[in-house]
Coordinates of C-alpha atoms in Angstrom, one line a residue:
Chain A
X1 CA -0.1 0.0 -0.1
X2 CA 0.9 3.6 -0.5
X3 CA 3.3 5.2 2.2
X4 CA 4.2 8.4 2.1
X5 CA 7.3 9.6 0.3
X6 CA 7.8 12.9 2.2
X7 CA 10.7 14.6 0.4
X8 CA 10.1 13.4 -3.4
X9 CA 6.3 14.8 -2.9
X10 CA 7.5 18.0 -1.4
X11 CA 8.0 19.9 -4.7
X12 CA 4.5 18.2 -6.0
X13 CA 3.1 19.8 -2.9
X14 CA 4.0 23.3 -3.9
X15 CA 0.4 24.3 -5.5
X16 CA -1.9 22.7 -3.2
X17 CA 0.2 24.6 -0.1
X18 CA 0.3 27.9 -2.5
X19 CA -3.8 27.9 -2.0
X20 CA -3.8 27.0 1.4
X21 CA -1.6 29.6 2.2
X22 CA -3.0 32.4 0.1
X23 CA -6.6 31.1 1.7
X24 CA -5.4 32.1 5.1
X25 CA -3.1 35.3 4.2
X26 CA -6.7 36.4 2.7
X27 CA -8.7 35.1 5.9
X28 CA -6.4 36.9 8.3
X29 CA -5.6 40.0 6.2
X30 CA -8.9 40.9 4.7
X31 CA -12.0 38.8 6.0
X32 CA -11.5 38.5 9.8
X33 CA -11.0 42.3 10.1
X34 CA -13.8 43.0 7.6
X35 CA -16.1 40.8 9.7
X36 CA -14.9 42.4 13.1
X37 CA -15.6 46.1 11.6
X38 CA -18.6 45.4 9.4
X39 CA -22.0 46.8 11.0
X40 CA -24.7 44.2 10.8
X41 CA -28.0 44.9 12.6
X42 CA -26.7 48.3 13.6
X43 CA -24.2 46.5 15.9
X44 CA -20.3 46.7 15.0
X45 CA -18.8 43.4 15.2
X46 CA -21.7 41.7 15.2
X47 CA -20.6 38.9 13.0
X48 CA -17.7 38.1 15.4
X49 CA -19.9 38.1 18.6
X50 CA -22.7 36.2 17.5
X51 CA -20.9 33.6 15.1
X52 CA -17.8 33.4 17.4
X53 CA -16.2 32.7 13.8
X54 CA -12.3 33.7 13.7
X55 CA -9.6 32.5 11.6
X56 CA -9.4 29.0 12.6
X57 CA -13.1 28.2 12.1
X58 CA -13.0 30.5 8.6
X59 CA -10.0 28.6 7.5
X60 CA -11.7 25.0 8.2
X61 CA -14.9 26.4 6.7
X62 CA -12.8 27.3 3.6
X63 CA -11.3 23.9 3.6
X64 CA -14.8 22.3 3.7
X65 CA -15.9 24.3 1.0
X66 CA -12.9 23.8 -1.7
X67 CA -13.4 20.0 -1.2
X68 CA -17.2 19.5 -1.1
X69 CA -18.3 22.5 -3.1
X70 CA -15.9 23.7 -5.4
X71 CA -13.9 20.3 -6.3
X72 CA -17.3 18.2 -5.8
X73 CA -15.8 15.6 -3.3
X74 CA -12.2 15.4 -4.8
X75 CA -9.1 17.7 -4.3
X76 CA -7.7 17.9 -7.9
X77 CA -4.7 16.2 -8.5
X78 CA -2.3 19.5 -9.0
X79 CA -3.5 20.3 -5.3
X80 CA -3.8 16.8 -3.7
X81 CA -0.5 16.6 -2.4
X82 CA -0.2 20.0 -1.0
X83 CA -3.7 19.5 0.8
X84 CA -2.4 16.2 2.0
X85 CA 0.5 17.8 3.3
X86 CA -1.1 20.6 5.1
X87 CA -2.3 18.4 7.6
X88 CA 0.8 17.3 9.0
X89 CA 1.3 21.0 10.0
X90 CA -1.3 20.3 12.6
X91 CA 1.0 18.1 14.5
X92 CA 4.2 20.3 13.7
X93 CA 2.4 23.3 15.0
X94 CA 1.5 20.8 18.2
X95 CA 5.3 19.8 18.5
X96 CA 5.8 23.8 18.6
X97 CA 3.5 24.1 21.3
X98 CA 5.9 22.4 23.4
X99 CA 7.5 26.0 23.8
X100 CA 4.3 27.1 25.9
X101 CA 5.2 24.6 28.9
X102 CA 8.1 24.2 31.6
X103 CA 8.5 20.6 32.8
X104 CA 7.2 22.1 36.2
X105 CA 4.2 23.5 34.6
X106 CA 3.5 19.9 32.6
X107 CA 3.8 18.1 36.0
X108 CA 1.3 20.6 37.8
X109 CA -1.4 20.2 34.7
X110 CA -0.4 16.8 33.7
X111 CA -1.1 15.5 37.1
X112 CA -5.1 16.5 36.8
X113 CA -5.4 15.5 33.2
X114 CA -3.7 12.1 33.9
X115 CA -6.8 11.6 36.3
X116 CA -9.3 13.0 34.4
X117 CA -8.4 11.6 30.9
X118 CA -7.4 8.1 32.9
X119 CA -11.0 8.1 34.1
X120 CA -12.9 9.3 30.9
X121 CA -11.0 6.6 28.7
X122 CA -11.8 3.6 31.1
X123 CA -15.4 4.8 31.3
X124 CA -15.7 5.0 27.7
X125 CA -14.1 2.0 26.9
X126 CA -16.4 0.1 29.5
X127 CA -19.5 1.8 27.8
X128 CA -18.5 1.0 24.2
X129 CA -18.0 -2.6 25.0
X130 CA -21.2 -3.1 27.1
X131 CA -23.1 -1.1 24.1
X132 CA -21.4 -3.1 21.7
X133 CA -22.8 -6.4 23.4
X134 CA -26.3 -4.4 23.7
X135 CA -26.8 -3.8 19.9
X136 CA -25.2 -7.0 18.7
X137 CA -22.2 -5.0 17.3
X138 CA -19.5 -7.5 15.8
X139 CA -16.7 -8.1 18.4
X140 CA -14.3 -6.5 16.0
X141 CA -16.4 -3.4 15.4
X142 CA -16.9 -3.1 19.0
X143 CA -13.4 -3.2 19.6
X144 CA -12.4 -0.8 16.9
X145 CA -15.2 1.7 18.1
X146 CA -14.0 1.1 21.9
X147 CA -10.7 2.7 21.0
X148 CA -11.7 5.3 18.6
X149 CA -14.5 6.8 21.0
X150 CA -12.2 6.5 24.2
X151 CA -8.9 7.8 22.9
X152 CA -8.2 9.8 19.9
X153 CA -10.4 9.0 17.1
X154 CA -8.7 7.9 13.8
X155 CA -5.5 7.3 15.2
X156 CA -6.9 5.2 17.7
X157 CA -9.2 3.4 15.2
X158 CA -6.6 2.8 12.6
X159 CA -4.1 1.6 15.3
X160 CA -6.2 -1.0 17.0
X161 CA -7.8 -2.4 13.8
X162 CA -4.9 -4.9 12.7
X163 CA -4.7 -6.3 16.5
X164 CA -8.2 -7.3 16.4
X165 CA -8.7 -8.5 12.4
X166 CA -11.0 -5.6 12.3
X167 CA -12.5 -5.5 8.6
X168 CA -12.1 -2.3 6.5
X169 CA -15.8 -1.8 6.8
X170 CA -15.4 -2.0 10.5
X171 CA -12.9 1.1 10.4
X172 CA -14.8 3.0 8.1
X173 CA -17.8 3.3 10.1
X174 CA -15.8 4.0 13.2
X175 CA -14.3 6.8 11.3
X176 CA -17.1 8.1 9.6
X177 CA -19.2 8.3 13.0
X178 CA -16.3 9.9 14.7
X179 CA -15.5 12.5 12.4
X180 CA -19.1 13.6 12.1
X181 CA -19.7 13.9 15.8
X182 CA -16.5 15.6 16.0
X183 CA -17.2 18.4 13.4
X184 CA -20.4 19.2 15.2
X185 CA -18.6 19.5 18.5
X186 CA -15.9 21.7 16.7
X187 CA -18.5 24.3 15.7
X188 CA -20.8 24.2 18.9
X189 CA -18.1 23.8 21.7
X190 CA -17.0 27.8 21.2
X191 CA -20.7 28.8 21.6
X192 CA -21.2 26.7 24.5
X193 CA -18.1 27.9 26.4
X194 CA -18.9 31.3 25.6
X195 CA -22.4 31.4 27.0
X196 CA -21.5 29.3 29.9
X197 CA -18.7 32.0 30.4
X198 CA -15.8 29.3 30.7
X199 CA -12.1 30.2 31.5
X200 CA -9.7 29.4 29.1
X201 CA -8.7 26.5 31.7
X202 CA -12.0 25.0 32.3
X203 CA -12.9 25.3 28.5
X204 CA -9.7 23.6 27.6
X205 CA -9.9 21.0 30.0
X206 CA -13.4 20.4 28.6
X207 CA -12.8 20.0 24.9
X208 CA -9.4 18.1 25.2
X209 CA -11.4 15.6 27.5
X210 CA -14.8 15.9 25.6
X211 CA -13.7 15.7 21.8
X212 CA -12.8 12.5 20.2
X213 CA -10.3 13.9 17.4
X214 CA -6.5 15.8 17.9
X215 CA -7.4 18.1 15.3
X216 CA -10.9 19.1 16.3
X217 CA -9.5 19.5 19.9
X218 CA -6.8 21.9 18.6
X219 CA -9.6 23.8 16.2
X220 CA -12.5 24.0 19.0
X221 CA -9.8 25.3 21.3
X222 CA -8.2 28.0 19.1
X223 CA -11.9 28.9 17.8
X224 CA -12.7 29.8 21.8
X225 CA -9.5 31.9 22.1
X226 CA -6.9 32.0 19.2
X227 CA -4.2 33.2 21.5
X228 CA -1.2 30.8 21.6
X229 CA 0.0 31.5 24.9
X230 CA 0.8 30.0 28.3
X231 CA -2.4 29.4 29.9
X232 CA -5.0 29.8 26.9
X233 CA -7.5 27.5 25.9
X234 CA -5.2 25.5 23.4
X235 CA -2.3 25.2 25.9
X236 CA -4.8 23.4 28.4
X237 CA -6.6 21.5 25.6
X238 CA -3.4 20.1 24.1
X239 CA -1.9 18.7 27.2
X240 CA -5.4 16.9 27.8
X241 CA -5.1 15.6 24.4
X242 CA -1.7 14.3 24.5
X243 CA -2.4 12.8 27.9
X244 CA -5.0 11.0 26.1
X245 CA -2.7 10.2 23.0
X246 CA -0.2 8.8 25.0
X247 CA -2.6 6.0 26.4
X248 CA -3.1 4.9 22.5
X249 CA -0.5 1.7 23.2
X250 CA -1.9 1.1 26.5
X251 CA -5.8 0.7 25.4
X252 CA -5.0 -0.9 22.1
X253 CA -3.4 -3.7 24.3
X254 CA -6.3 -3.8 27.0
X255 CA -8.8 -3.9 23.9
X256 CA -6.8 -6.6 22.3
X257 CA -6.7 -8.7 25.4
X258 CA -10.7 -8.4 25.6
X259 CA -11.1 -9.4 22.2
X260 CA -9.1 -12.3 22.3
X261 CA -10.4 -13.5 25.4
X262 CA -13.7 -14.1 23.9
X263 CA -12.2 -16.1 20.9
X264 CA -12.0 -19.9 21.0
X265 CA -9.7 -20.4 17.8
X266 CA -6.1 -19.5 18.2
X267 CA -5.5 -17.5 14.7
X268 CA -4.0 -14.0 13.7
X269 CA -1.4 -11.7 15.2
X270 CA -1.1 -10.8 18.9
X271 CA 1.3 -8.6 20.1
X272 CA 2.9 -7.9 23.4
X273 CA 2.6 -4.3 25.2
X274 CA 6.5 -3.6 24.6
X275 CA 5.7 -4.2 20.7
X276 CA 2.9 -1.8 20.8
X277 CA 4.6 1.0 22.8
X278 CA 7.3 0.8 19.9
X279 CA 4.9 0.6 17.2
X280 CA 2.0 2.9 18.2
X281 CA 3.6 5.5 20.2
X282 CA 2.7 8.8 18.5
X283 CA 5.8 10.5 17.0
X284 CA 4.9 14.0 17.7
X285 CA 4.2 13.4 21.3
X286 CA 8.2 12.5 21.3
X287 CA 8.8 16.0 19.7
X288 CA 6.5 18.0 22.1
X289 CA 8.3 16.4 25.0
X290 CA 11.8 17.6 23.6
X291 CA 10.3 21.3 23.0
X292 CA 9.0 21.2 26.4
X293 CA 12.6 20.4 27.9
X294 CA 14.5 22.8 25.6
X295 CA 12.0 25.2 26.7
X296 CA 12.9 24.2 30.4
X297 CA 16.5 24.4 30.1
X298 CA 15.9 28.1 28.5
X299 CA 16.7 27.2 24.9
X300 CA 14.4 30.0 23.6
X301 CA 14.4 32.4 26.8
X302 CA 11.9 33.6 29.2
X303 CA 8.8 31.7 28.3
X304 CA 6.4 34.8 29.7
X305 CA 4.2 32.8 32.4
X306 CA 1.9 34.9 34.3
X307 CA 3.8 37.0 37.0
X308 CA 7.1 36.3 35.5
X309 CA 9.4 37.9 32.7
X310 CA 8.0 38.5 29.5
X311 CA 8.4 36.3 26.8
X312 CA 11.6 36.6 24.7
X313 CA 11.7 37.6 21.1
X314 CA 12.5 33.7 20.0
X315 CA 9.2 32.8 21.9
X316 CA 7.4 35.4 20.6
X317 CA 8.5 34.6 17.0
X318 CA 7.7 30.9 17.6
X319 CA 4.0 31.8 18.7
X320 CA 3.4 33.9 15.8
X321 CA 4.6 31.0 13.8
X322 CA 2.2 28.8 15.1
X323 CA -0.8 30.5 14.4
X324 CA 0.2 30.9 11.1
X325 CA 0.8 26.8 10.9
X326 CA -2.3 25.9 12.6
X327 CA -4.0 28.1 10.4
X328 CA -2.6 26.3 7.3
X329 CA -3.1 23.0 8.7
X330 CA -6.7 23.6 9.7
X331 CA -7.5 24.4 6.1
X332 CA -6.1 21.0 5.3
X333 CA -8.1 19.7 8.0
X334 CA -11.5 21.0 6.5
X335 CA -10.5 19.8 3.3
X336 CA -9.9 16.3 4.9
X337 CA -13.8 16.0 5.7
X338 CA -16.0 14.5 3.0
X339 CA -19.6 14.9 3.4
X340 CA -20.1 11.8 1.1
X341 CA -18.1 9.5 3.2
X342 CA -19.7 10.5 6.2
X343 CA -23.3 10.6 5.4
X344 CA -22.6 6.7 5.0
X345 CA -22.2 6.3 8.5
X346 CA -25.4 4.5 10.0
X347 CA -27.0 1.6 11.6
X348 CA -25.7 0.5 15.3
X349 CA -22.3 1.8 15.1
X350 CA -23.6 5.5 14.7
X351 CA -26.0 4.9 17.3
X352 CA -23.4 3.5 19.9
X353 CA -21.1 6.2 18.6
X354 CA -23.6 8.9 19.0
X355 CA -24.4 7.6 22.9
X356 CA -20.8 7.2 23.9
X357 CA -20.0 10.8 22.3
X358 CA -22.6 12.8 23.7
X359 CA -22.3 11.3 27.0
X360 CA -18.7 12.0 27.3
X361 CA -19.0 15.5 25.6
X362 CA -21.9 16.2 28.4
X363 CA -19.9 14.4 31.4
X364 CA -16.8 16.2 30.5
X365 CA -18.4 19.4 30.8
X366 CA -20.2 18.8 34.2
X367 CA -16.7 17.2 35.9
X368 CA -14.9 20.4 34.6
X369 CA -17.7 22.8 36.1
X370 CA -17.5 20.5 39.5
X371 CA -13.6 20.6 39.6
X372 CA -13.0 24.0 38.4
X373 CA -11.6 25.2 41.9
X374 CA -9.3 22.1 41.7
X375 CA -8.0 22.9 38.3
X376 CA -4.4 24.4 38.1
X377 CA -3.4 27.2 35.8
X378 CA -0.3 27.4 34.4
Chain B
X1 CA -28.6 -6.9 -29.5
X2 CA -25.0 -8.2 -29.3
X3 CA -22.3 -6.9 -27.1
X4 CA -18.8 -7.8 -28.4
X5 CA -17.0 -6.7 -25.0
X6 CA -18.6 -7.0 -21.7
X7 CA -17.0 -5.8 -18.4
X8 CA -18.2 -6.9 -15.3
X9 CA -17.2 -5.6 -11.7
X10 CA -16.0 -8.1 -9.0
X11 CA -15.3 -8.3 -5.6
X12 CA -14.8 -11.7 -4.6
X13 CA -18.1 -11.8 -2.5
X14 CA -21.7 -12.9 -2.9
X15 CA -22.7 -9.3 -3.7
X16 CA -21.6 -9.8 -7.5
X17 CA -22.4 -13.3 -7.9
X18 CA -25.9 -12.4 -9.9
X19 CA -24.1 -10.0 -12.0
X20 CA -21.4 -12.3 -12.7
X21 CA -23.7 -15.0 -13.4
X22 CA -25.4 -12.5 -15.7
X23 CA -22.5 -11.6 -17.4
X24 CA -21.5 -14.9 -18.0
X25 CA -24.8 -16.0 -19.6
X26 CA -24.9 -12.9 -21.8
X27 CA -21.1 -13.7 -23.2
X28 CA -22.5 -17.1 -23.7
X29 CA -25.4 -16.1 -25.8
X30 CA -23.3 -13.7 -27.7
X31 CA -19.9 -15.0 -28.2
X32 CA -18.7 -12.1 -26.6
X33 CA -15.8 -11.3 -24.7
X34 CA -15.7 -11.2 -21.0
X35 CA -13.5 -9.4 -18.7
X36 CA -14.1 -9.6 -14.8
X37 CA -12.5 -6.6 -13.3
X38 CA -11.4 -6.2 -9.4
X39 CA -10.3 -2.8 -8.2
X40 CA -8.0 -2.3 -5.4
X41 CA -9.1 0.8 -3.5
X42 CA -6.2 3.1 -2.9
X43 CA -7.9 5.8 -1.1
X44 CA -7.8 4.2 2.2
X45 CA -4.3 6.5 3.1
X46 CA -5.8 9.7 2.3
X47 CA -9.2 8.6 4.4
X48 CA -7.5 7.9 7.0
X49 CA -5.2 11.1 6.9
X50 CA -2.0 9.0 6.9
X51 CA 1.1 10.9 7.8
X52 CA 4.4 10.0 9.4
X53 CA 4.2 11.9 12.8
X54 CA 1.5 9.4 14.1
X55 CA 3.6 6.6 15.1
X56 CA 6.2 4.4 13.3
X57 CA 3.5 2.0 12.5
X58 CA -0.1 2.7 13.5
X59 CA -1.1 4.1 10.3
X60 CA 1.1 2.0 7.9
X61 CA 0.1 -0.7 10.0
X62 CA -3.4 -0.5 9.2
X63 CA -2.7 0.3 5.4
X64 CA -0.9 -2.6 5.4
X65 CA -3.8 -4.5 7.2
X66 CA -6.2 -3.5 4.9
X67 CA -3.8 -4.0 1.8
X68 CA -3.8 -7.8 3.0
X69 CA -7.9 -7.9 3.2
X70 CA -7.8 -6.4 0.0
X71 CA -5.6 -9.1 -1.7
X72 CA -7.7 -11.6 -0.2
X73 CA -10.8 -10.1 -1.8
X74 CA -8.6 -10.0 -5.2
X75 CA -8.1 -13.9 -5.2
X76 CA -11.1 -14.6 -3.8
X77 CA -12.6 -12.5 -6.9
X78 CA -10.3 -14.3 -9.4
X79 CA -11.6 -17.8 -8.4
X80 CA -15.0 -16.5 -8.6
X81 CA -14.7 -15.5 -12.1
X82 CA -12.6 -18.7 -13.1
X83 CA -15.3 -20.9 -11.8
X84 CA -18.3 -18.8 -13.0
X85 CA -16.3 -18.1 -16.7
X86 CA -15.3 -22.1 -17.1
X87 CA -15.6 -22.8 -20.9
X88 CA -15.9 -19.0 -21.9
X89 CA -14.0 -18.8 -25.2
X90 CA -12.7 -15.4 -24.4
X91 CA -12.7 -14.6 -20.6
X92 CA -9.9 -12.5 -18.6
X93 CA -9.7 -11.4 -15.2
X94 CA -8.3 -8.0 -14.4
X95 CA -6.6 -6.3 -11.8
X96 CA -6.2 -2.5 -11.6
X97 CA -5.6 0.1 -8.6
X98 CA -7.0 3.4 -7.7
X99 CA -10.5 4.8 -6.8
X100 CA -12.7 2.1 -7.8
X101 CA -15.4 4.3 -9.3
X102 CA -13.2 6.2 -11.2
X103 CA -11.3 3.5 -12.6
X104 CA -14.7 1.4 -13.5
X105 CA -16.1 4.9 -15.1
X106 CA -12.9 4.7 -17.3
X107 CA -13.3 1.2 -18.2
X108 CA -17.0 1.5 -19.0
X109 CA -16.8 4.7 -21.2
X110 CA -13.9 3.3 -23.0
X111 CA -15.1 2.9 -26.8
X112 CA -14.0 -0.9 -26.6
X113 CA -16.4 -1.7 -23.8
X114 CA -20.2 -2.5 -25.2
X115 CA -21.9 -3.3 -21.9
X116 CA -20.7 -2.9 -18.1
X117 CA -22.5 -4.7 -15.5
X118 CA -22.4 -3.7 -12.0
X119 CA -24.2 -4.9 -8.9
X120 CA -25.3 -2.2 -6.5
X121 CA -23.3 -3.7 -3.4
X122 CA -19.8 -4.7 -5.3
X123 CA -16.7 -3.2 -3.9
X124 CA -18.4 -2.8 0.1
X125 CA -16.3 -5.2 1.2
X126 CA -13.2 -3.6 1.6
X127 CA -14.0 -0.1 0.2
X128 CA -14.5 3.1 1.8
X129 CA -17.9 4.5 2.9
X130 CA -18.4 6.4 -0.2
X131 CA -18.3 3.1 -2.8
X132 CA -21.8 2.5 -1.0
X133 CA -22.8 5.1 -3.7
X134 CA -20.9 3.8 -6.6
X135 CA -23.9 2.7 -8.5
X136 CA -25.5 5.9 -8.2
X137 CA -22.2 7.7 -9.1
X138 CA -21.8 5.1 -12.5
X139 CA -25.3 6.0 -13.5
X140 CA -24.8 9.4 -13.6
X141 CA -21.5 9.5 -15.2
X142 CA -21.5 6.6 -18.0
X143 CA -21.7 7.2 -21.6
X144 CA -21.8 3.7 -22.7
X145 CA -24.3 0.8 -21.7
X146 CA -24.4 0.1 -18.2
X147 CA -26.5 -2.9 -16.5
X148 CA -27.1 -2.4 -12.7
X149 CA -28.3 -5.3 -10.9
X150 CA -29.4 -5.0 -7.1

């Protein structure tokens, strides 16, 4: 099957990347400022205040329109490689996001995140395994859905599939379900967050726990507050998200054990936790941790934590880059969403997906509101 | 009506058995050339958003897994065709790669194809979700005779 030959594909990616860069430049320099100044219903800035649209959501909408309207479901061959490559920028941006934290901040925030994320991962796993039995889902389908809904959407679904002998159709259903649900949450979360008057800390903890997919967590956090600084929604949400992503190999191991415990015949490939850790551990998390370490050692100067010295010029520059990199990546994320594919989701997997997704989303909000006094700011 | 060359889409599952049976019957009646076509769906990498930063093997491991599943389907389609088309004078099985709808459209709109036969649920065993609407896409864009079966 196709692998990614990064350096050979780079020149071919230029036309698509150029369109994405142009789109984001137009959005940030003309569309967003126009929306901020436009007088609608006698109120200046109504478009921004009411819709909560910022360059992040506008970028995703532009990507959605490119794929589903302008290109009628398929990105033209000339632009295809650039659009695919742009999605890499999301994870590249998350690596750079490591410059927002010091090891001390990670330990402070991470301890709470580990508790919350751990609790929600286990709860979701148990809920999906139970609902899978109630709805009579195939065991492989249940296993793929369990990890997709508990951890990190697409990454977890595809990491689990080979270990539980899942068929292509199982993974396709799981991905369509989680992406469909994720798109909805990505757009409504900023509204809910603002309506409830959540702080960046509360909002970040909520979406980092309740939204299923990494890219969508990032988009929802930046849609709430586009600032990329210590303590902003995105800095909190991503720590939560990374804690969840790290649990992929462990969850694959647990679900694989569950899957094989119910099988009578000995067949297929079974892997130990050590092998799964090497194979399934997300590479970008290592990059993120290296960045945190370098930041803690002062490699980029002062981070600009509240009450401390101002951020260094290098850190400021990195943060500016990140806003652009995330912007480009999220245009690519929008263009990855094919409504035709999502419309095919249905049946019992969709019911289980929605039940678990909504439960997790609402419960995460309730828990964050309950423990708001115990959440630690960085 | 005589069809010199009949093309039938196969996926090795029971879904296309009736289409294959009908294609063989027509080929026997008209002494036609019969081609059975299986398309390996190469759209999975894009569908799952494959990239090298996820992990050393998570997504590529999945693509290999799907690749094995599709190879098995291709083998099943080959056997299915060999069994159904036994005794036919001019029958061949072909393997192609790409987006199944696009590949099939290109083949069915080729002037060398006189009839394409497609069963509605073909390609759904190891295909992406959008292939559920393959029959509709073929019907909409076909410029040559197309026979759609349930």
